[in-house]
Short mmCIF file of C-alpha atoms and ligand atoms in Angstrom, two decimals:
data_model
loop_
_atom_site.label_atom_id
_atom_site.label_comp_id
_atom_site.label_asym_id
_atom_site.label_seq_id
_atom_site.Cartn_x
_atom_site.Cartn_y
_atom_site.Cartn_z
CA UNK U 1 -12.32 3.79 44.78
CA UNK U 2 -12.11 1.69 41.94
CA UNK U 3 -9.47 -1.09 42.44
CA UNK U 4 -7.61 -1.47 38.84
CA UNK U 5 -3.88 -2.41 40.00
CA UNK U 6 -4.64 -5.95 40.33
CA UNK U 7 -6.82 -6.23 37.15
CA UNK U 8 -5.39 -8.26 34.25
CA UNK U 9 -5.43 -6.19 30.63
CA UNK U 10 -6.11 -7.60 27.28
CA UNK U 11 -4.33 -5.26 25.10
CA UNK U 12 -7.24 -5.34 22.22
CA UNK U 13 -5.26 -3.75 19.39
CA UNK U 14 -1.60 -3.42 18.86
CA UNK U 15 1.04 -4.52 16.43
CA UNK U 16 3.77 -7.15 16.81
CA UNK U 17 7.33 -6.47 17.21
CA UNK U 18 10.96 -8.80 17.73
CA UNK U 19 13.81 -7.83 20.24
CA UNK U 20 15.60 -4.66 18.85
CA UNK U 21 18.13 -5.00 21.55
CA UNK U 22 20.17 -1.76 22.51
CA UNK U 23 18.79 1.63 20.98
CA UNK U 24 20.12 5.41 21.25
CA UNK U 25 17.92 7.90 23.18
CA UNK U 26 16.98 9.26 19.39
CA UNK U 27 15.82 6.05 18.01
CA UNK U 28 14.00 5.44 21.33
CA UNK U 29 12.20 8.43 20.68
CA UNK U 30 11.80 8.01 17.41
CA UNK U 31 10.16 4.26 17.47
CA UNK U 32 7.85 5.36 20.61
CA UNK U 33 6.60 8.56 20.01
CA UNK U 34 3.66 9.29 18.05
CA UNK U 35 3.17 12.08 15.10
CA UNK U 36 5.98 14.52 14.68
CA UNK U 37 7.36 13.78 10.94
CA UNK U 38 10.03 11.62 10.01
CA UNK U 39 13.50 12.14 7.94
CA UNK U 40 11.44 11.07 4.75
CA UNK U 41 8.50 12.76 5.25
CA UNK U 42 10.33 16.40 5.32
CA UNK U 43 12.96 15.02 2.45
CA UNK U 44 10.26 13.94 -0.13
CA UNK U 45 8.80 17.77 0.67
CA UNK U 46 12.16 19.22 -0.38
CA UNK U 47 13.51 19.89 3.00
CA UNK U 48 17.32 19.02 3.54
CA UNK U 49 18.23 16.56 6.51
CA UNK U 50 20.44 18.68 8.47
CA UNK U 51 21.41 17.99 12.47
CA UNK U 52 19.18 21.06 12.91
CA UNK U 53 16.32 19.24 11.28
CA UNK U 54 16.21 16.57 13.15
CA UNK U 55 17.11 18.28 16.37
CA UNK U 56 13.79 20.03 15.56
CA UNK U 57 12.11 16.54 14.94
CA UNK U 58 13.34 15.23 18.15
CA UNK U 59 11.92 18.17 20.19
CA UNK U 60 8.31 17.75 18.78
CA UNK U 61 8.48 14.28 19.37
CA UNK U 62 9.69 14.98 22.65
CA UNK U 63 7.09 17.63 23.85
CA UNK U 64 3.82 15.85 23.74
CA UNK U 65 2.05 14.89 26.86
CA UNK U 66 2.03 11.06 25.69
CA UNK U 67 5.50 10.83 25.64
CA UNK U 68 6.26 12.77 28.77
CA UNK U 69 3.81 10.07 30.26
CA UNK U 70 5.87 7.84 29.04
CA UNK U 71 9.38 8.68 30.25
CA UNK U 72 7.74 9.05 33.51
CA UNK U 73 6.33 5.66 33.72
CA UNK U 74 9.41 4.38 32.90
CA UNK U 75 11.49 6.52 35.11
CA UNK U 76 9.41 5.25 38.30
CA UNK U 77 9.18 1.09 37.01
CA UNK U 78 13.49 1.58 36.74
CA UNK U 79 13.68 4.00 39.59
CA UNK U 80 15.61 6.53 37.86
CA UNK U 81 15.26 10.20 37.03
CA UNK U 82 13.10 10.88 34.87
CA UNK U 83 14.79 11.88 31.59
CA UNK U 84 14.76 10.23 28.13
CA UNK U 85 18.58 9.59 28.58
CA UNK U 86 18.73 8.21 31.60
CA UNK U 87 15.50 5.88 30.78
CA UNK U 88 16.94 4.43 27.39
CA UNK U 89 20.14 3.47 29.46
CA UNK U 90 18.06 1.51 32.10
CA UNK U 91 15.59 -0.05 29.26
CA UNK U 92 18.59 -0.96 27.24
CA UNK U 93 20.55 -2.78 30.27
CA UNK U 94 17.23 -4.37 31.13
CA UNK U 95 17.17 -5.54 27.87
CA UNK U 96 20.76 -6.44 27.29
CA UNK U 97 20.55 -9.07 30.72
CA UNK U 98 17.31 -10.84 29.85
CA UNK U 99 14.89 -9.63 26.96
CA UNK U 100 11.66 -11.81 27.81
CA UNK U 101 12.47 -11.28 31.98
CA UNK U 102 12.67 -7.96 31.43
CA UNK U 103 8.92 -7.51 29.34
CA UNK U 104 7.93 -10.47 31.66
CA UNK U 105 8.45 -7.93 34.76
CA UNK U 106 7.50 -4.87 33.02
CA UNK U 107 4.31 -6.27 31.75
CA UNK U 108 3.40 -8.31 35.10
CA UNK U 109 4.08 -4.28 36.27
CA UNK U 110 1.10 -3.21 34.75
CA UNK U 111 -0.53 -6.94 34.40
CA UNK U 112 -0.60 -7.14 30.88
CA UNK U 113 -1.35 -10.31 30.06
CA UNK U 114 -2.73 -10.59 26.71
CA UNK U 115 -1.86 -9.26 23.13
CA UNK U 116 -3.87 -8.61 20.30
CA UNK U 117 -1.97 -8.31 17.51
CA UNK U 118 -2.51 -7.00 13.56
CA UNK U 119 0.26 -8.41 11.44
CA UNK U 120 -0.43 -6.31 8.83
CA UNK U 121 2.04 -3.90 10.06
CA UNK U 122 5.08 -3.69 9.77
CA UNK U 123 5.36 -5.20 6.75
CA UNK U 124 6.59 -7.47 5.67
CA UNK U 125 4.26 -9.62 8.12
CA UNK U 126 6.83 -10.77 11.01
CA UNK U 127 6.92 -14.46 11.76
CA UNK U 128 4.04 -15.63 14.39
CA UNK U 129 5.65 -18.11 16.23
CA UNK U 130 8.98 -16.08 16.07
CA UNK U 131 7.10 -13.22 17.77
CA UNK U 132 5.11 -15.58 20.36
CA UNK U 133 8.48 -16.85 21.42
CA UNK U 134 9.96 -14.07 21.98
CA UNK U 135 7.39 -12.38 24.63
CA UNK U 136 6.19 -13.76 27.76
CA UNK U 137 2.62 -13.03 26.95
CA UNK U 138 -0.89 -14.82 25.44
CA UNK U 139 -0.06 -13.54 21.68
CA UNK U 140 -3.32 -13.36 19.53
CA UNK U 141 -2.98 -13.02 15.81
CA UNK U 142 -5.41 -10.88 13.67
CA UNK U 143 -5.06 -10.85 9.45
CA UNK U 144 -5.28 -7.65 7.50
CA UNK U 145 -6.89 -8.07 4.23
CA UNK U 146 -4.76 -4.58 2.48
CA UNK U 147 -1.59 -6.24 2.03
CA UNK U 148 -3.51 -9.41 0.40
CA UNK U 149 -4.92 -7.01 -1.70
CA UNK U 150 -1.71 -5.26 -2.49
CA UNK U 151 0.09 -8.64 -3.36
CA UNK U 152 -3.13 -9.82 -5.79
CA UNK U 153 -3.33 -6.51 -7.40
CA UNK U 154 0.33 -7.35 -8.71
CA UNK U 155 -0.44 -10.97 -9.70
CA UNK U 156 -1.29 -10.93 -13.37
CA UNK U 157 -4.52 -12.82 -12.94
CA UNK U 158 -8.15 -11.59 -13.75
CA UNK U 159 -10.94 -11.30 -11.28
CA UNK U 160 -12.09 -15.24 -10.42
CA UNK U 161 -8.68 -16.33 -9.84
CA UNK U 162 -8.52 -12.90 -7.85
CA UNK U 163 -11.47 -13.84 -5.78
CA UNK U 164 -10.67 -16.97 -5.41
CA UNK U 165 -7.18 -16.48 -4.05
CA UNK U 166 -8.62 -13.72 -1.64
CA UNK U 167 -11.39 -16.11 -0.28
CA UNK U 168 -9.14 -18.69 -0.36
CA UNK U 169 -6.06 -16.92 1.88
CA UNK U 170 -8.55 -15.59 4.43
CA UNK U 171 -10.06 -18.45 4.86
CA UNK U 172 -6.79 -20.56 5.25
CA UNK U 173 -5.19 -17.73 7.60
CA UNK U 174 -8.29 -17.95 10.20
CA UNK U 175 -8.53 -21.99 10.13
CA UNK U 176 -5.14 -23.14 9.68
CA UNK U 177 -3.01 -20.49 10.02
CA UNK U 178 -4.51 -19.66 14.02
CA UNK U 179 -5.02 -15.85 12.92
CA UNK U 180 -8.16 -15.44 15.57
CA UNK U 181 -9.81 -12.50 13.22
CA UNK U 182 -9.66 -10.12 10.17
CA UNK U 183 -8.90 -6.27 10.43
CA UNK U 184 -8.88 -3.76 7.78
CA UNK U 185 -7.45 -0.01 7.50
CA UNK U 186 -9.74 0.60 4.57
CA UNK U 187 -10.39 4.70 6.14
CA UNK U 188 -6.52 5.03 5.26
CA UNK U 189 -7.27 3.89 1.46
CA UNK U 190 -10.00 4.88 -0.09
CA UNK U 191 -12.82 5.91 3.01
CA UNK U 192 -14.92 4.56 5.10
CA UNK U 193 -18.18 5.47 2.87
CA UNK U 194 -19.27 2.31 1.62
CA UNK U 195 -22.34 1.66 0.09
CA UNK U 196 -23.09 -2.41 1.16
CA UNK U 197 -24.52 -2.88 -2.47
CA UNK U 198 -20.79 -2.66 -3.30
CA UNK U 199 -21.30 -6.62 -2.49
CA UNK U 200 -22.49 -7.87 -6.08
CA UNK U 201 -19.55 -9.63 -7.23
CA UNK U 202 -20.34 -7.71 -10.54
CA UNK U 203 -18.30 -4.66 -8.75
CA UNK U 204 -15.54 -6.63 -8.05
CA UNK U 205 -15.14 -7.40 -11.39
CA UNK U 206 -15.92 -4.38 -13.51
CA UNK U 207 -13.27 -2.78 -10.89
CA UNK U 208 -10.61 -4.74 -11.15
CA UNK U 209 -11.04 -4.69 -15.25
CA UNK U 210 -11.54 -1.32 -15.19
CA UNK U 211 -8.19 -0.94 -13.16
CA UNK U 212 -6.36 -3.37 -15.03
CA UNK U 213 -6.70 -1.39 -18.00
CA UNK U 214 -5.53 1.42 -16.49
CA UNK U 215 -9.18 3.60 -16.17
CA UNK U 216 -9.42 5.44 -13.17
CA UNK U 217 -12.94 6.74 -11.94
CA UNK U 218 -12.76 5.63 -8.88
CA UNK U 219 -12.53 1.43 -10.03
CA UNK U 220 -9.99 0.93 -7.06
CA UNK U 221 -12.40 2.31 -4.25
CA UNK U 222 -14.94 0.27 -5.84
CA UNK U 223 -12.33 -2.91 -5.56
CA UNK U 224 -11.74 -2.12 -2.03
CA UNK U 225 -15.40 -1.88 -1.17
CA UNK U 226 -16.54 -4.94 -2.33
CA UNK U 227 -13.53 -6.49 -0.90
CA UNK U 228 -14.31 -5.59 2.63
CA UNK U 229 -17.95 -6.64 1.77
CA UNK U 230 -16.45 -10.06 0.98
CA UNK U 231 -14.23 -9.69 3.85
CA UNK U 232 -17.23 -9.50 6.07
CA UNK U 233 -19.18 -12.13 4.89
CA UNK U 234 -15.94 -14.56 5.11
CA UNK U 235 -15.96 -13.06 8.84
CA UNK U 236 -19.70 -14.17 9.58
CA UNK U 237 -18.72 -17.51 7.66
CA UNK U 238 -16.13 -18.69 10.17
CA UNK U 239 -17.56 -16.57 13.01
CA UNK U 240 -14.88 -14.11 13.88
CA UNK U 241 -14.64 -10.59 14.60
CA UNK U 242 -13.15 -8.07 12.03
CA UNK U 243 -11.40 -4.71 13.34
CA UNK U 244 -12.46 -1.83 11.20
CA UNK U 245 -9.96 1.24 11.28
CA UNK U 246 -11.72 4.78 12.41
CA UNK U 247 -10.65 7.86 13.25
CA UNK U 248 -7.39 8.71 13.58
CA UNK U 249 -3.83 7.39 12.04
CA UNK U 250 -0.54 8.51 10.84
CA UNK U 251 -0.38 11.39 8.37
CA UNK U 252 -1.70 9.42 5.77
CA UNK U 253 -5.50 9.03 7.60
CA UNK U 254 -8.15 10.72 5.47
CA UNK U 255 -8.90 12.28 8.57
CA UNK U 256 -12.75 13.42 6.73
CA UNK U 257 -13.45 9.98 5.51
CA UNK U 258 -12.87 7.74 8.82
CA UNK U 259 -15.45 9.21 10.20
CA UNK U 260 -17.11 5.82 11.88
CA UNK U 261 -20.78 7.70 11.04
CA UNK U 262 -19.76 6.57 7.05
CA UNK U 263 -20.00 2.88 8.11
CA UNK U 264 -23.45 3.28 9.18
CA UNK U 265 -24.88 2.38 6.02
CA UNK U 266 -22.93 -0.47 5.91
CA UNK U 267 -23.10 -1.96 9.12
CA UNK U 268 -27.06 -2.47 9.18
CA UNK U 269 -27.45 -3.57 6.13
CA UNK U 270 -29.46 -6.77 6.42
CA UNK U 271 -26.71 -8.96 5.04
CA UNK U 272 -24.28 -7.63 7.50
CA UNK U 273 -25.85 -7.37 10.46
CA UNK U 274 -24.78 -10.65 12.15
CA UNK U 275 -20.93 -9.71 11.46
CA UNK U 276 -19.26 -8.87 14.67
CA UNK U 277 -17.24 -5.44 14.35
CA UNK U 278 -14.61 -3.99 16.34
CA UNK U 279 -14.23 -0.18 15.80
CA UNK U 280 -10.81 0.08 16.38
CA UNK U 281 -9.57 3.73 18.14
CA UNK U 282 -13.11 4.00 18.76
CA UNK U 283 -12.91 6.46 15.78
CA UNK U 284 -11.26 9.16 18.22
CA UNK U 285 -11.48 12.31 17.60
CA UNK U 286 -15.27 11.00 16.56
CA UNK U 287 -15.70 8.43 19.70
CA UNK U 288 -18.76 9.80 20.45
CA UNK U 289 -19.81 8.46 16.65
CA UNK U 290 -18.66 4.88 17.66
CA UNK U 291 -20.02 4.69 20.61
CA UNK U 292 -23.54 5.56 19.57
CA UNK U 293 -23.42 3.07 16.75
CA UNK U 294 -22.29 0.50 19.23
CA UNK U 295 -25.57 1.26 21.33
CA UNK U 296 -27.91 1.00 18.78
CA UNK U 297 -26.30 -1.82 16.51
CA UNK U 298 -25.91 -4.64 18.44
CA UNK U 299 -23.10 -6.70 16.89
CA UNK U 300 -20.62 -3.32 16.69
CA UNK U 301 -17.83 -2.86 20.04
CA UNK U 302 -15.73 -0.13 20.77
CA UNK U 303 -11.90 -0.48 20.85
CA UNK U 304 -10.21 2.68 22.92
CA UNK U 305 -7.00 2.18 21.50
CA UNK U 306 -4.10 5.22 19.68
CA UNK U 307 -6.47 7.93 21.40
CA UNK U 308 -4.96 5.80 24.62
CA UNK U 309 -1.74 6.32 24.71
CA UNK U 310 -1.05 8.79 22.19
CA UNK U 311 -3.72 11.43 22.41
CA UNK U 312 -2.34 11.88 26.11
CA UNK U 313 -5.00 13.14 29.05
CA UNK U 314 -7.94 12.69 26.16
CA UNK U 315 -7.49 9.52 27.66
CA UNK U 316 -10.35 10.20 30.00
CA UNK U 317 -12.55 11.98 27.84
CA UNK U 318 -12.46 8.88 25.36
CA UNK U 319 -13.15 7.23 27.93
CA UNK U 320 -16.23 9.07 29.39
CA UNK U 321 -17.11 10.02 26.09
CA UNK U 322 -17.42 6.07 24.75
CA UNK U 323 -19.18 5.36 28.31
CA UNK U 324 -21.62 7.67 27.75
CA UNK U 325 -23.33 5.52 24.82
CA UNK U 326 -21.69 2.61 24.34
CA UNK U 327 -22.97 -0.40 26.63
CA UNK U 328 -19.99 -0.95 29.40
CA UNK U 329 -20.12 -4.93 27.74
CA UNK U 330 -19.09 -4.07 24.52
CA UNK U 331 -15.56 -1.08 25.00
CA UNK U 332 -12.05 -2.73 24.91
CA UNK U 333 -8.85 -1.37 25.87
CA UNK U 334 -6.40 -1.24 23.79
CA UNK U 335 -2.65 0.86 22.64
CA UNK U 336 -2.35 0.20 19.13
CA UNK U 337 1.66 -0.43 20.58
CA UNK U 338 3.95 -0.88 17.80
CA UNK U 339 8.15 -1.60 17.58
CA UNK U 340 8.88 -1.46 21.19
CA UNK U 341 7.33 -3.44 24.36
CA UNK U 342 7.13 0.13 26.31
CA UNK U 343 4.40 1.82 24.27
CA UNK U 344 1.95 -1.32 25.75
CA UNK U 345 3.33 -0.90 28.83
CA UNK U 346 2.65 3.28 29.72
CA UNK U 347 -0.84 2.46 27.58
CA UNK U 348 -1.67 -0.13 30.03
CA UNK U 349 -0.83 2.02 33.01
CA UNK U 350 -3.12 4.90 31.58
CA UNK U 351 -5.43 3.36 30.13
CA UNK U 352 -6.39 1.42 33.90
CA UNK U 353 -5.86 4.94 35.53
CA UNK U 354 -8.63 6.43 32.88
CA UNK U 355 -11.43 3.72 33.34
CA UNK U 356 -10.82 3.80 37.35
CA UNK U 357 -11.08 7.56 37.44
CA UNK U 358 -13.99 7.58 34.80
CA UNK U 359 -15.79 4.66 36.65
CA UNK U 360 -15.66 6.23 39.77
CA UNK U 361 -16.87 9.26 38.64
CA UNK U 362 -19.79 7.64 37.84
CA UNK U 363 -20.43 5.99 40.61
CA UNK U 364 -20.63 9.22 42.50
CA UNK U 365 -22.76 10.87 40.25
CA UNK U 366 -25.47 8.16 40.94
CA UNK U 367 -25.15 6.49 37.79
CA UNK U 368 -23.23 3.09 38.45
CA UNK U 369 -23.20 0.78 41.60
CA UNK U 370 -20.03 0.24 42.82
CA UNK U 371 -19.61 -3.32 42.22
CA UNK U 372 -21.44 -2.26 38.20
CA UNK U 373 -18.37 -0.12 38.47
CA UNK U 374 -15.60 -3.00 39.73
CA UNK U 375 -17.19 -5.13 37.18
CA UNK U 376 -16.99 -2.64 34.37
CA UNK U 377 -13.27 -1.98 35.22
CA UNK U 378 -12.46 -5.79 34.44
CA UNK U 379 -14.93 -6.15 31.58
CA UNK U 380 -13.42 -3.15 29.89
CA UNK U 381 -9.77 -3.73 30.49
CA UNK U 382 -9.91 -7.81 29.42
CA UNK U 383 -13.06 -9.48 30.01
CA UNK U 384 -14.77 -8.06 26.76
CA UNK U 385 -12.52 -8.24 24.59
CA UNK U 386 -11.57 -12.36 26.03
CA UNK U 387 -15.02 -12.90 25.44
CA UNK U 388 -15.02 -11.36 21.64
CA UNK U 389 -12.07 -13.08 20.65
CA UNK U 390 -13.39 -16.55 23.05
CA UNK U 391 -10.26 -16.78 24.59
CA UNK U 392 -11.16 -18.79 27.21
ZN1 LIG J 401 -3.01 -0.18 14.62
#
């Protein structure tokens, strides 16, 4: 037996989110459950919204084995039946007596204790301190460099007051603006195939010329490329960890190019091998990528997040699959939670069931002790990632 219940979780990756208050059993399902299409996504390909359409969007969302998790989670923390109706009515009057006491006793249900969160999404960026005060939880804030980059690409300015301002805001965000670490969902832009001589400032510049009068071949991957260079040595410079997007995503993921075997190349490079990196989803469905680069590059971690919750029972083959290369120091859970406090929560609860079921596995195959294995289980579900992001 591996003893998880009481274990404290550092929720490695997610995304912030305020009080929605009261929401219908659609919009439940619609803010919690993962893939599935949206109203614009089927309009902008000529479909027409009908109450048939998004009947038919409802039951996808409502048929995969995450979200089924889910509403069964839920139905046994609010002792109810299990049904999306009757679990949106017992969230919502939770949530319409006391917002904070009721995440305060959900997440003490699963002992969540700590959130990691990218404020890149949603945008635009949500208020820090409005966020911290609203949840009953350590709240750790991590910058994305993509909507910097979005905002300087539409300031008419030419590349060294570009540069400038970019070094300038991450460097302001991490030492007065308490953001704890950079992140970057590069794989959704323009890949994760980065050559690390994109570094020479020379490429930032020809790029953003290049782009700024209107030429295409291929200036703005070149922007983004050095940028993340940049972004990494600013990362070494005030010795914090940067997430790196892999693997999978919404529909938008180049699902070819985020690949984490692309980053090789770039991650031991010389210049860049002191920068701590956080592969965040572990690159799932490619974990078994990530977690070899994590063994053999010793600044590079593992972050199990989106393939835990959403990718269901894969839950436990990320997890054995990650295990079976990547040193049990260096993998961090995570959810990659988003809009609603409930997503964390049913994460949390699989995520501990996973690593106890993996961990004991391996104990009786000979390959872990069992107190390797009871120190694993915390290591994995807070004490690596506390120790990546020093959190005392
Ligand atoms: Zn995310």
């Amino acid at each position: 037996m591996i003893e998880v219940e009481h274990l404290p979780v550092v929720d490695v990756h997610c995304h912030p989110f305020l009080e929605r208050g009261a929401v219908t059993a659609e919009a439940f399902t619609d803010l919690t459950a993962f893939g599935g299409g949206s109203r614009q996504y089927l309009e902008a390909g000529g479909v027409a919204w009908s109450e048939e359409v998004r009947d038919e969007l409802q039951r996808i969302k409502r048929s995969t084995l995450y979200f089924k998790r889910m509403i069964l989670d839920l139905a046994r923390f609010f002792d109810v039946e299990p049904s999306v109706d009757t679990v949106v009515a017992a969230r919502n009057a939770a949530v319409a007596d006391n917002y904070p006491g009721y995440v305060s006793r959900l997440y003490g249900d699963a002992r969540l204790e700590t959130l990691v969160f990218d404020f890149g999404f949603p945008l635009p960026m949500l208020d820090v301190e409005r966020v911290r005060g609203e949840l009953p939880v350590e709240v750790v804030p991590v910058f994305r460099i993509e909507p910097l980059i979005a905002d300087l690409l539409k300031a008419d300015i030419g590349w060294s007051e570009f540069r400038r301002r970019y070094d300038e805001t991450i460097a302001n965000a991490l030492t007065t603006q308490g953001f704890r670490g950079v992140k970057s969902i590069i794989a959704y832009r323009t890949g994760l195939d980065i050559s690390p001589l994109s570094r020479t400032p020379d490429q930032g510049l020809q790029a953003l010329d290049a782009i700024r009068r209107g030429l295409g071949g291929g200036s703005m991957k070149k922007l983004r490329d050095h940028l993340l260079c940049r972004a990494l040595e600013l990362c070494m410079d005030h010795d914090v960890l940067i997430q790196i997007h892999t693997g999978m995503g919404d529909f938008e993921v180049n699902l070819l190019l985020c690949r984490p075997a692309y980053l090789m190349d770039l991650l031991r490079f010389p210049a860049y091998r002191a920068c701590r990196v956080l592969l965040v989803h572990t690159g799932y469905p490619y974990h078994r990528e990530a977690a070899y680069i994590a063994n053999v590059l010793p600044r590079v971690y593992c972050d199990l997040s989106e393939g835990i919750p959403f990718a269901g029972n894969a839950a436990w083959d990320i997890v054995r699959g990650v295990l079976a290369m990547a040193p049990l120091n260096k993998v961090c859970y995570g959810s990659d939670g988003y809009a609603l406090p409930e997503i964390n929560y049913t994460s949390a609860k699989l995520g501990k069931q996973a690593v106890a079921a993996v961990l004991r596995e391996l104990v009786s195959d000979g390959m872990l002790s069992q107190s390797d294995a009871d120190a694993a289980a915390a290591m994995i579900l807070a004490g690596n990632a506390r120790e990546l992001y020093r959190l005392g």
